[in-house]
PDB file of C-alpha atoms in Angstrom:
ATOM      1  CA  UNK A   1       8.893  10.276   6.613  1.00 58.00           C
ATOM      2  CA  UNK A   2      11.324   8.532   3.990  1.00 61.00           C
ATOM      3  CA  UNK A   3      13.162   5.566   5.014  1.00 65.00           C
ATOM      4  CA  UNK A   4      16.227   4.985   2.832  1.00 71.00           C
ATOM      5  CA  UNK A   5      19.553   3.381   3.935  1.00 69.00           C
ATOM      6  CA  UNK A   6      22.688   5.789   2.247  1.00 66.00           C
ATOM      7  CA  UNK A   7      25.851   5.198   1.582  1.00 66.00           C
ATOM      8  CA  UNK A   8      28.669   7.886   2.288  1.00 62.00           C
ATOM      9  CA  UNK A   9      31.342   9.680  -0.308  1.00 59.00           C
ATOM     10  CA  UNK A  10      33.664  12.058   1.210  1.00 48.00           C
ATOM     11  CA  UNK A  11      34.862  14.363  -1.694  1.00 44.00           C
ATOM     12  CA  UNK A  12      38.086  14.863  -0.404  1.00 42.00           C
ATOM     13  CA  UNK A  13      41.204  12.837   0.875  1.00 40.00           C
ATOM     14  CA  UNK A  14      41.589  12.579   4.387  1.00 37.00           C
ATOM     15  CA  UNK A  15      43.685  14.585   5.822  1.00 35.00           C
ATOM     16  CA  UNK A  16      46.008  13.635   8.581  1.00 30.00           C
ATOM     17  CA  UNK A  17      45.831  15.370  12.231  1.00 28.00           C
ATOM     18  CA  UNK A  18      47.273  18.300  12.738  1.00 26.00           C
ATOM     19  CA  UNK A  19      47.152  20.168  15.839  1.00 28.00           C
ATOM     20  CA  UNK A  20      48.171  23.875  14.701  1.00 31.00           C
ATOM     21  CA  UNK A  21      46.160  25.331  12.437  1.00 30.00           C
ATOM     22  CA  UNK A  22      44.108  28.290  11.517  1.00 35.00           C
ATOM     23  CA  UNK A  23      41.050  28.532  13.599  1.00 37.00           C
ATOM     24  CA  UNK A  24      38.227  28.462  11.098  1.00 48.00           C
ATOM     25  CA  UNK A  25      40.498  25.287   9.365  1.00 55.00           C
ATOM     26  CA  UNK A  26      39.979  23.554  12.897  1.00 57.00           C
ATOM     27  CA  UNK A  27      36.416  24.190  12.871  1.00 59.00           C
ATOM     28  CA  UNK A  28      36.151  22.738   9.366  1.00 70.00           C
ATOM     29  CA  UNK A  29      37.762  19.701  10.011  1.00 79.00           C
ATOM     30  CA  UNK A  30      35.929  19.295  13.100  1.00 83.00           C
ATOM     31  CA  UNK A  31      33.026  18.884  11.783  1.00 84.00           C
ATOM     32  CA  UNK A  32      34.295  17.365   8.479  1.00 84.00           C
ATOM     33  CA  UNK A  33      34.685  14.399  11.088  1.00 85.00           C
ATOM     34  CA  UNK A  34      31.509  14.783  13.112  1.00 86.00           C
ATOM     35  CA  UNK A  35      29.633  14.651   9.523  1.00 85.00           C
ATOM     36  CA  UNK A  36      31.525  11.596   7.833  1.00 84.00           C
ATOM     37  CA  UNK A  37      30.030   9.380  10.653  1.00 85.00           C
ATOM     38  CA  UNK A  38      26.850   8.511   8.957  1.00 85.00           C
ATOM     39  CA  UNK A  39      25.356   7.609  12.984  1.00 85.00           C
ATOM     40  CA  UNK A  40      25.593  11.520  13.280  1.00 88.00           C
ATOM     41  CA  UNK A  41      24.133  12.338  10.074  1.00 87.00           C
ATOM     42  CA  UNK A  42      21.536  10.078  10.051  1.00 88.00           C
ATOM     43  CA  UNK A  43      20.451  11.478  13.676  1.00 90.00           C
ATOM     44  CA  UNK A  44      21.369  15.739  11.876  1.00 91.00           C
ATOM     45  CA  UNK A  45      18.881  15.334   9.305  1.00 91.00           C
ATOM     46  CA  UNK A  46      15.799  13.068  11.113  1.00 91.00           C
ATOM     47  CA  UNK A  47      16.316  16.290  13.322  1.00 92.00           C
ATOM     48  CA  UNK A  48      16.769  18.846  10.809  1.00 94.00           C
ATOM     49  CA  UNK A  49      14.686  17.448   8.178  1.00 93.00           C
ATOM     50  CA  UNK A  50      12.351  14.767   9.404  1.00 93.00           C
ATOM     51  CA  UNK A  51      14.037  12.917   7.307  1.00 90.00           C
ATOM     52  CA  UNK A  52      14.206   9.342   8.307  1.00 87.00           C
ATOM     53  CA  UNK A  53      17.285   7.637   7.095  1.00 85.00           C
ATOM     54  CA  UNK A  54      18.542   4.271   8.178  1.00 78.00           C
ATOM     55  CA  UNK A  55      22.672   3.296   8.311  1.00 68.00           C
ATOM     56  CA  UNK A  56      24.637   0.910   6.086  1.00 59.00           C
ATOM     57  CA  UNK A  57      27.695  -0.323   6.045  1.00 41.00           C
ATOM     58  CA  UNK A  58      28.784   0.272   2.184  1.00 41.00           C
ATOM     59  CA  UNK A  59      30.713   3.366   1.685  1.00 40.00           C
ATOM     60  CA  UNK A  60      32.750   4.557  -1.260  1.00 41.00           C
ATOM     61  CA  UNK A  61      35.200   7.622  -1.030  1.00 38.00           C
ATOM     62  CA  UNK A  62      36.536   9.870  -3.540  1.00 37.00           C
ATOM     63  CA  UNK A  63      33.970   9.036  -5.644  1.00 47.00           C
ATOM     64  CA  UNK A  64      33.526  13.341  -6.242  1.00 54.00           C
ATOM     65  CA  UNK A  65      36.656  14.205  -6.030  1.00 52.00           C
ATOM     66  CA  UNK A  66      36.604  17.445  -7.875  1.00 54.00           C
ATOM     67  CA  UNK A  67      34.062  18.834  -6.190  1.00 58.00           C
ATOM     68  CA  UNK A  68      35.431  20.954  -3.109  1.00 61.00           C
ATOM     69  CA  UNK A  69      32.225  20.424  -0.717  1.00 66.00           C
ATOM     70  CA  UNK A  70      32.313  18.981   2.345  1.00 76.00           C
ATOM     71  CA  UNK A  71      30.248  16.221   2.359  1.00 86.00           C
ATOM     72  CA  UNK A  72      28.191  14.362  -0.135  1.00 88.00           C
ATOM     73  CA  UNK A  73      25.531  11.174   0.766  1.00 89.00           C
ATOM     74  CA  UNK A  74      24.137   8.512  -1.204  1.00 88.00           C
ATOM     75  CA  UNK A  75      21.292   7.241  -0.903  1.00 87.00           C
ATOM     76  CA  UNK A  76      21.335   3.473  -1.434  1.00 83.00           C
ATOM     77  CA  UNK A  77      19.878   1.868  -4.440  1.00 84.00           C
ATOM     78  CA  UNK A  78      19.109   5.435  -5.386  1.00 87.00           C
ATOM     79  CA  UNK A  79      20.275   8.671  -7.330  1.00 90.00           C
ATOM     80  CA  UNK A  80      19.799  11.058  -4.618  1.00 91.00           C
ATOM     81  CA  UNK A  81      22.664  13.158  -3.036  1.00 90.00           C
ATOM     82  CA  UNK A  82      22.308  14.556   0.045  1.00 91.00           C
ATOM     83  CA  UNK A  83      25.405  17.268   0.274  1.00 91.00           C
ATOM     84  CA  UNK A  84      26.392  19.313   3.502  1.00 90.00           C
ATOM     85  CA  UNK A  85      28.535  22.225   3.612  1.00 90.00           C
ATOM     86  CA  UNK A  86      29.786  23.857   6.488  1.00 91.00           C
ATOM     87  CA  UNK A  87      30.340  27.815   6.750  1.00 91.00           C
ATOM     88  CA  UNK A  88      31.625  29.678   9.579  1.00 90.00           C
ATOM     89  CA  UNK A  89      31.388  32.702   7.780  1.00 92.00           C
ATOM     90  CA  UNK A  90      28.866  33.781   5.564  1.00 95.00           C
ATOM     91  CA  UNK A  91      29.495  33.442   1.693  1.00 96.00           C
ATOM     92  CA  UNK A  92      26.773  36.072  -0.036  1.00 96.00           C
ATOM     93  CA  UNK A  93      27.428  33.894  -3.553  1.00 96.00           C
ATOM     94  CA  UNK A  94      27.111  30.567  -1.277  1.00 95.00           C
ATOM     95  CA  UNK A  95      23.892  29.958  -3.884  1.00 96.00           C
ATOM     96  CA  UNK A  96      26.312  29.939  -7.039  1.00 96.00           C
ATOM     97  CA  UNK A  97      28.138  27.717  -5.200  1.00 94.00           C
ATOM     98  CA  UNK A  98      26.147  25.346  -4.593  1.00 94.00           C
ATOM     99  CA  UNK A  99      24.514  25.362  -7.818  1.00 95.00           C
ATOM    100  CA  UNK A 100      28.051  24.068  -9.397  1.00 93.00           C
ATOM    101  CA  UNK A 101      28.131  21.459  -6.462  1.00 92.00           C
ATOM    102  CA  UNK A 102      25.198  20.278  -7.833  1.00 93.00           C
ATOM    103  CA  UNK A 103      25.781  20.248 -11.412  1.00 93.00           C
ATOM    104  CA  UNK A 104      28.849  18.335 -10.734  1.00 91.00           C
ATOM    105  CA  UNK A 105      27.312  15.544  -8.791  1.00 91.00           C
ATOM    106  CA  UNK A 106      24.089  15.554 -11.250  1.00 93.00           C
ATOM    107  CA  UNK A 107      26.916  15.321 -14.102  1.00 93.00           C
ATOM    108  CA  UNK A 108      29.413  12.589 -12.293  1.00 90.00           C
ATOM    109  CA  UNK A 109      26.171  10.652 -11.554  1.00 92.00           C
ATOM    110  CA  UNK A 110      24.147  10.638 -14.848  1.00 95.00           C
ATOM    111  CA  UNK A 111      22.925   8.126 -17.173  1.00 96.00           C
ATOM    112  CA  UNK A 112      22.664  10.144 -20.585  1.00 96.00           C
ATOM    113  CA  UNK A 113      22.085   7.859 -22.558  1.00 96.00           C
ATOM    114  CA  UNK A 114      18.971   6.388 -20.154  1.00 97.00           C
ATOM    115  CA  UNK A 115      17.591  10.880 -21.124  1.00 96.00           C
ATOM    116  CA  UNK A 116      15.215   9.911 -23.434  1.00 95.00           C
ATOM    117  CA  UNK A 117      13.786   7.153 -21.323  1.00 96.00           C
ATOM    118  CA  UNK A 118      10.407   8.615 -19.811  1.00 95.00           C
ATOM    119  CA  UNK A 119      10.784   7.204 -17.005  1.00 97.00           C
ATOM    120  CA  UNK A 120      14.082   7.676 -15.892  1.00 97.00           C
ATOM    121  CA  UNK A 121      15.009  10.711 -13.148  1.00 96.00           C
ATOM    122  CA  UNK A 122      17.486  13.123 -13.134  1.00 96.00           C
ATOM    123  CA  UNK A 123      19.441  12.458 -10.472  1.00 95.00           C
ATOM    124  CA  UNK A 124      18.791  14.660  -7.312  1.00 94.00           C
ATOM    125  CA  UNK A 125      20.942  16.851  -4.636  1.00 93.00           C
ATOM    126  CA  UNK A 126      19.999  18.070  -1.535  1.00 94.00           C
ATOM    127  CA  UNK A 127      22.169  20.825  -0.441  1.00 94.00           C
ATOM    128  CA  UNK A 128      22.338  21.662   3.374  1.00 94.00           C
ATOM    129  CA  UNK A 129      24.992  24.668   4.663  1.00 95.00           C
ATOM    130  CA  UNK A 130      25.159  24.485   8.474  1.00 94.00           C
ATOM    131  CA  UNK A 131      26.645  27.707   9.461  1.00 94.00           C
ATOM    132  CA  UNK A 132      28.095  28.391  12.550  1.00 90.00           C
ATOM    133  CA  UNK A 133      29.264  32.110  12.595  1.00 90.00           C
ATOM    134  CA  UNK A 134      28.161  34.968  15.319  1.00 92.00           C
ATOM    135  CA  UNK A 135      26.680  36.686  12.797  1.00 94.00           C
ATOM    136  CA  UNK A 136      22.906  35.975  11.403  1.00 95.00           C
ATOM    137  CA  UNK A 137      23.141  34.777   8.117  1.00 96.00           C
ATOM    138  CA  UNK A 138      20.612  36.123   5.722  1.00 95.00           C
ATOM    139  CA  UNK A 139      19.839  33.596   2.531  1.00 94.00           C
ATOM    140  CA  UNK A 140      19.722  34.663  -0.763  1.00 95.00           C
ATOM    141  CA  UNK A 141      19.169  32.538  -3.793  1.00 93.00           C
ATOM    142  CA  UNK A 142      20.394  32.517  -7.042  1.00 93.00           C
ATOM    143  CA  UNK A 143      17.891  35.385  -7.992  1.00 91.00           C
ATOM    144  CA  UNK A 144      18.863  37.875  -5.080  1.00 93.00           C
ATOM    145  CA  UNK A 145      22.638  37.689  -6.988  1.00 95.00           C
ATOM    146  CA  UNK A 146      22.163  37.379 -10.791  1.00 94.00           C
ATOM    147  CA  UNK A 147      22.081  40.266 -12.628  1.00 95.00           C
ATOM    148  CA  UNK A 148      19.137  41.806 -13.773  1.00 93.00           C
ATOM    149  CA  UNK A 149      16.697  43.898 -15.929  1.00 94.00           C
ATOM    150  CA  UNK A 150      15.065  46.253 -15.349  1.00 93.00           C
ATOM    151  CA  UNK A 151      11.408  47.024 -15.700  1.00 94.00           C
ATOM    152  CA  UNK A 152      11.022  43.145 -16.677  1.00 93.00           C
ATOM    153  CA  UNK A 153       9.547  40.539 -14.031  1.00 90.00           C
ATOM    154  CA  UNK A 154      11.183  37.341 -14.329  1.00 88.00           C
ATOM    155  CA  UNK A 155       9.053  34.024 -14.852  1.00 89.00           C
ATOM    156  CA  UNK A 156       8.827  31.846 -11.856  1.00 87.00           C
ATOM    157  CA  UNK A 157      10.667  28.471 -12.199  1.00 86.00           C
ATOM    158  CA  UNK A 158      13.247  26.832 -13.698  1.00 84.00           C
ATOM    159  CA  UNK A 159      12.096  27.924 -17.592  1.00 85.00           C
ATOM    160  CA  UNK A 160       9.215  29.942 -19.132  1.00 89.00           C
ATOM    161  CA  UNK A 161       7.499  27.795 -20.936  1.00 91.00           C
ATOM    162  CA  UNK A 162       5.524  28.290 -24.275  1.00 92.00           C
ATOM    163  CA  UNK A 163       3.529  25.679 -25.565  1.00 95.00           C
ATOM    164  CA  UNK A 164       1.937  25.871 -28.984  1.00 95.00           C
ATOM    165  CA  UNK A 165      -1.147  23.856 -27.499  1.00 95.00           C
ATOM    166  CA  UNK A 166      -1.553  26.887 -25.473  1.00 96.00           C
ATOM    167  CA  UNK A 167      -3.166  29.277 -28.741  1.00 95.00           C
ATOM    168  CA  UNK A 168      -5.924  28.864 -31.236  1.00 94.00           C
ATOM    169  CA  UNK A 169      -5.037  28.961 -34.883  1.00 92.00           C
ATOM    170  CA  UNK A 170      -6.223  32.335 -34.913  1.00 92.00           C
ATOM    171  CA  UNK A 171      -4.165  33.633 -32.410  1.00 93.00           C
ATOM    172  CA  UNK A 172      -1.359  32.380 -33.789  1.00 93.00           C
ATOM    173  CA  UNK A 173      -2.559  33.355 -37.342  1.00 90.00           C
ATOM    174  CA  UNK A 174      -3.415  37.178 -36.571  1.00 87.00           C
ATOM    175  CA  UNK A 175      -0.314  38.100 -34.787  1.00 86.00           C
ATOM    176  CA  UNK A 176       2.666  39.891 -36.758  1.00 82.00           C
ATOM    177  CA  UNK A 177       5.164  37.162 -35.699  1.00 86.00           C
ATOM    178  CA  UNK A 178       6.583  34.580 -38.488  1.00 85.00           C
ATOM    179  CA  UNK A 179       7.434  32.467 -35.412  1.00 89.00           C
ATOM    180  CA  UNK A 180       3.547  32.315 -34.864  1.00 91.00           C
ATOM    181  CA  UNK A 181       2.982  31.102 -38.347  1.00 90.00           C
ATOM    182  CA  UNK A 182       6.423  28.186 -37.366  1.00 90.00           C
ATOM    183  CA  UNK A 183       4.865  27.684 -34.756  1.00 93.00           C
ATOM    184  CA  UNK A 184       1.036  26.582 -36.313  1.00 93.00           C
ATOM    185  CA  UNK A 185       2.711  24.735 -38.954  1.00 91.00           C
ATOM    186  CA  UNK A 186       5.514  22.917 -36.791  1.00 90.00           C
ATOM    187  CA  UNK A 187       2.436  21.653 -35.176  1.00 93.00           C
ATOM    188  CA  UNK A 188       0.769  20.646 -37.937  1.00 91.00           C
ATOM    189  CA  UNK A 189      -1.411  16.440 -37.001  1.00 90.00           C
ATOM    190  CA  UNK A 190      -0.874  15.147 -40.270  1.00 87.00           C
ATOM    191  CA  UNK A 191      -0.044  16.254 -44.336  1.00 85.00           C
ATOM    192  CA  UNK A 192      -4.108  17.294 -44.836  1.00 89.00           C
ATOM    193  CA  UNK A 193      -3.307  19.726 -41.891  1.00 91.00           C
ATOM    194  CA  UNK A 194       0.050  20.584 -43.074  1.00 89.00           C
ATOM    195  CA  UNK A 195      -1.316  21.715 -46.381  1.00 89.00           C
ATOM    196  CA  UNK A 196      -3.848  23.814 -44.724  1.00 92.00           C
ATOM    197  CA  UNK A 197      -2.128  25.381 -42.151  1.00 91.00           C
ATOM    198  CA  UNK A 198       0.658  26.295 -45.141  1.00 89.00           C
ATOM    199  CA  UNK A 199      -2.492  27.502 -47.548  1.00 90.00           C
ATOM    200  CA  UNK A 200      -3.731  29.529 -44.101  1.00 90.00           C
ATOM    201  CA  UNK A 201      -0.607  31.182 -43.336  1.00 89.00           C
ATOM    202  CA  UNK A 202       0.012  32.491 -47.011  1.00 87.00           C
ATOM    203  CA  UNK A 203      -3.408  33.817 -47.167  1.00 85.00           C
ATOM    204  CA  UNK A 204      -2.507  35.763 -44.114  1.00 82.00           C
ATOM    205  CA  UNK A 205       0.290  37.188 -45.297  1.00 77.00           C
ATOM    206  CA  UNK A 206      -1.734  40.495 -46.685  1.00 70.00           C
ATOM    207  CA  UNK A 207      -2.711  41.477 -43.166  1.00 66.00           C
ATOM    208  CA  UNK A 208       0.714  41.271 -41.449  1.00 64.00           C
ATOM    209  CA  UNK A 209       2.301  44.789 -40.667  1.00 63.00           C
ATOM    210  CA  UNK A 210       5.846  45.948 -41.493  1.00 62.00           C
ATOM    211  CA  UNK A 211       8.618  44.613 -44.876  1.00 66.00           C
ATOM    212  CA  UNK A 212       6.377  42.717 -47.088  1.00 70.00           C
ATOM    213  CA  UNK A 213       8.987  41.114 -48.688  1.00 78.00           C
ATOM    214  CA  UNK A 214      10.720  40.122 -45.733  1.00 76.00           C
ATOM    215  CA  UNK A 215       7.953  38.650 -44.490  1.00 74.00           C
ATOM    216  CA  UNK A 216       7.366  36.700 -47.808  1.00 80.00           C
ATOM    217  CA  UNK A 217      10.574  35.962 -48.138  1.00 84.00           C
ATOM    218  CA  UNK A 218      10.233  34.410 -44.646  1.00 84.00           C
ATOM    219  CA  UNK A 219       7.686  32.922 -45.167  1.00 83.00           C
ATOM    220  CA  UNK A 220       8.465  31.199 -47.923  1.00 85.00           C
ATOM    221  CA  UNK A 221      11.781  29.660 -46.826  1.00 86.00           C
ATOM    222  CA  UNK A 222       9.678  28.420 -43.548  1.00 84.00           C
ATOM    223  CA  UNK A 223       7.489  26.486 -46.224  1.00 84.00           C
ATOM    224  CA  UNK A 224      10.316  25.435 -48.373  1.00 85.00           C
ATOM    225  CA  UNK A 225      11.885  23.711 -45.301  1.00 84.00           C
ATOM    226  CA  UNK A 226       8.342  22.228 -43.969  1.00 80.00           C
ATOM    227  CA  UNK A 227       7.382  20.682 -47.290  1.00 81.00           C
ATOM    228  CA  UNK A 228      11.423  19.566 -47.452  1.00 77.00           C
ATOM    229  CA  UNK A 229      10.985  15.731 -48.352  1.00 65.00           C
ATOM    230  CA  UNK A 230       7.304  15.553 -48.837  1.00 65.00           C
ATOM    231  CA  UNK A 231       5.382  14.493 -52.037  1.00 62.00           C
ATOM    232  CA  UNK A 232       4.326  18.182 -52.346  1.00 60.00           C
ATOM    233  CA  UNK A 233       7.469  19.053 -52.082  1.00 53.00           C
ATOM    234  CA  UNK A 234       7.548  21.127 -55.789  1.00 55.00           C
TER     235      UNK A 234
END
């Protein structure tokens, strides 16, 4: 259970009453109102989410204004977001949608220049779309509507990650890829392994496959810039 008091931003103006209006604008406003009273929200998501969230009193507004969501939440004394959007019809690309809610948010409420600090955190949203159409919604994430290829199986999570700590010198020496050989000298603890890896790598060069030259010629440029600034630099 997390206990956090929040503080409420509404990302757009109020509007004033009106009692015409399209049906589905009705229903939006209706519960644009039912979910800016943060006694309702906080009892939506303890039963949504068993999430336990306590009321305050401080609220900003416009605070997003850009951003064409609903409803966004603060958390106090914290960078978490809790936004709530509300459908009554289904959007298939409702999951590119929110992404750029997100990024917006995440962008209005950053502190680059605490990124390099290791312990500061990205600030965090937590999207919720309560839909209330008559037809059954079926979710789809960003994969289920970005284009793909085919015959390739995508990594899971937000990057595919290769880490040079992940190989052995020989893997990364036997391979045909001049990356491989970057990648064993980028990595390189200190000048006496620097000059090794460097002397390693150019005694390989006789077993790599394919252009000879262009691999030399790779090669060589990749030392040039290594030993760029280093007293065996000539």
């Amino acid at each position: 259970m997390i206990n956090h008091s929040f503080s409420m931003l509404v990302s757009e103006e109020e509007e004033p009453y009106i009692s015409i209006i399209p049906i589905n604008k009705k229903h939006d406003k209706l519960f644009k109102e039912m979910l800016s009273n943060k006694k309702e929200v906080v009892n939506f998501l303890k039963l949504h989410l068993n999430m336990d969230l306590s009321e305050n009193e401080e609220f900003r507004t416009s605070v997003f204004g850009s951003i064409e969501a609903d409803i966004v939440y603060k958390i106090k004394d914290k960078d978490y977001f809790i936004l709530i959007e509300h459908q009554s019809t289904i959007d298939d690309k409702m999951a590119y949608r929110i992404q750029n809610y997100k990024q917006a948010i995440i962008d209005s409420a950053i502190d680059t220049k605490r990124l390099k600090d290791k312990t500061y955190k990205i600030p965090k949203v937590l999207a919720i779309v309560l839909y209330t159409g008559k037809k059954k919604w079926k979710k789809q994430g960003l994969k289920d509507i970005e284009e793909k290829l085919e015959g390739f199986t995508e990594p899971e999570g937000e990057y595919k990650l290769i880490d040079v700590n992940d190989f052995s010198r020989e893997e990364l020496l036997e391979d045909n890829l001049i990356t491989s050989k970057a990648m064993l000298i980028e990595s390189s603890k200190g000048k006496e392994e620097l000059y090794q890896n460097i002397e390693d790598v150019i005694d390989n060069q006789e077993n790599l496959d394919g252009d000879k030259e262009e691999n030399n010629q790779q090669i060589e440029t990749l030392i040039r810039y290594e030993l760029t600034g280093t007293e065996n630099e000539n």
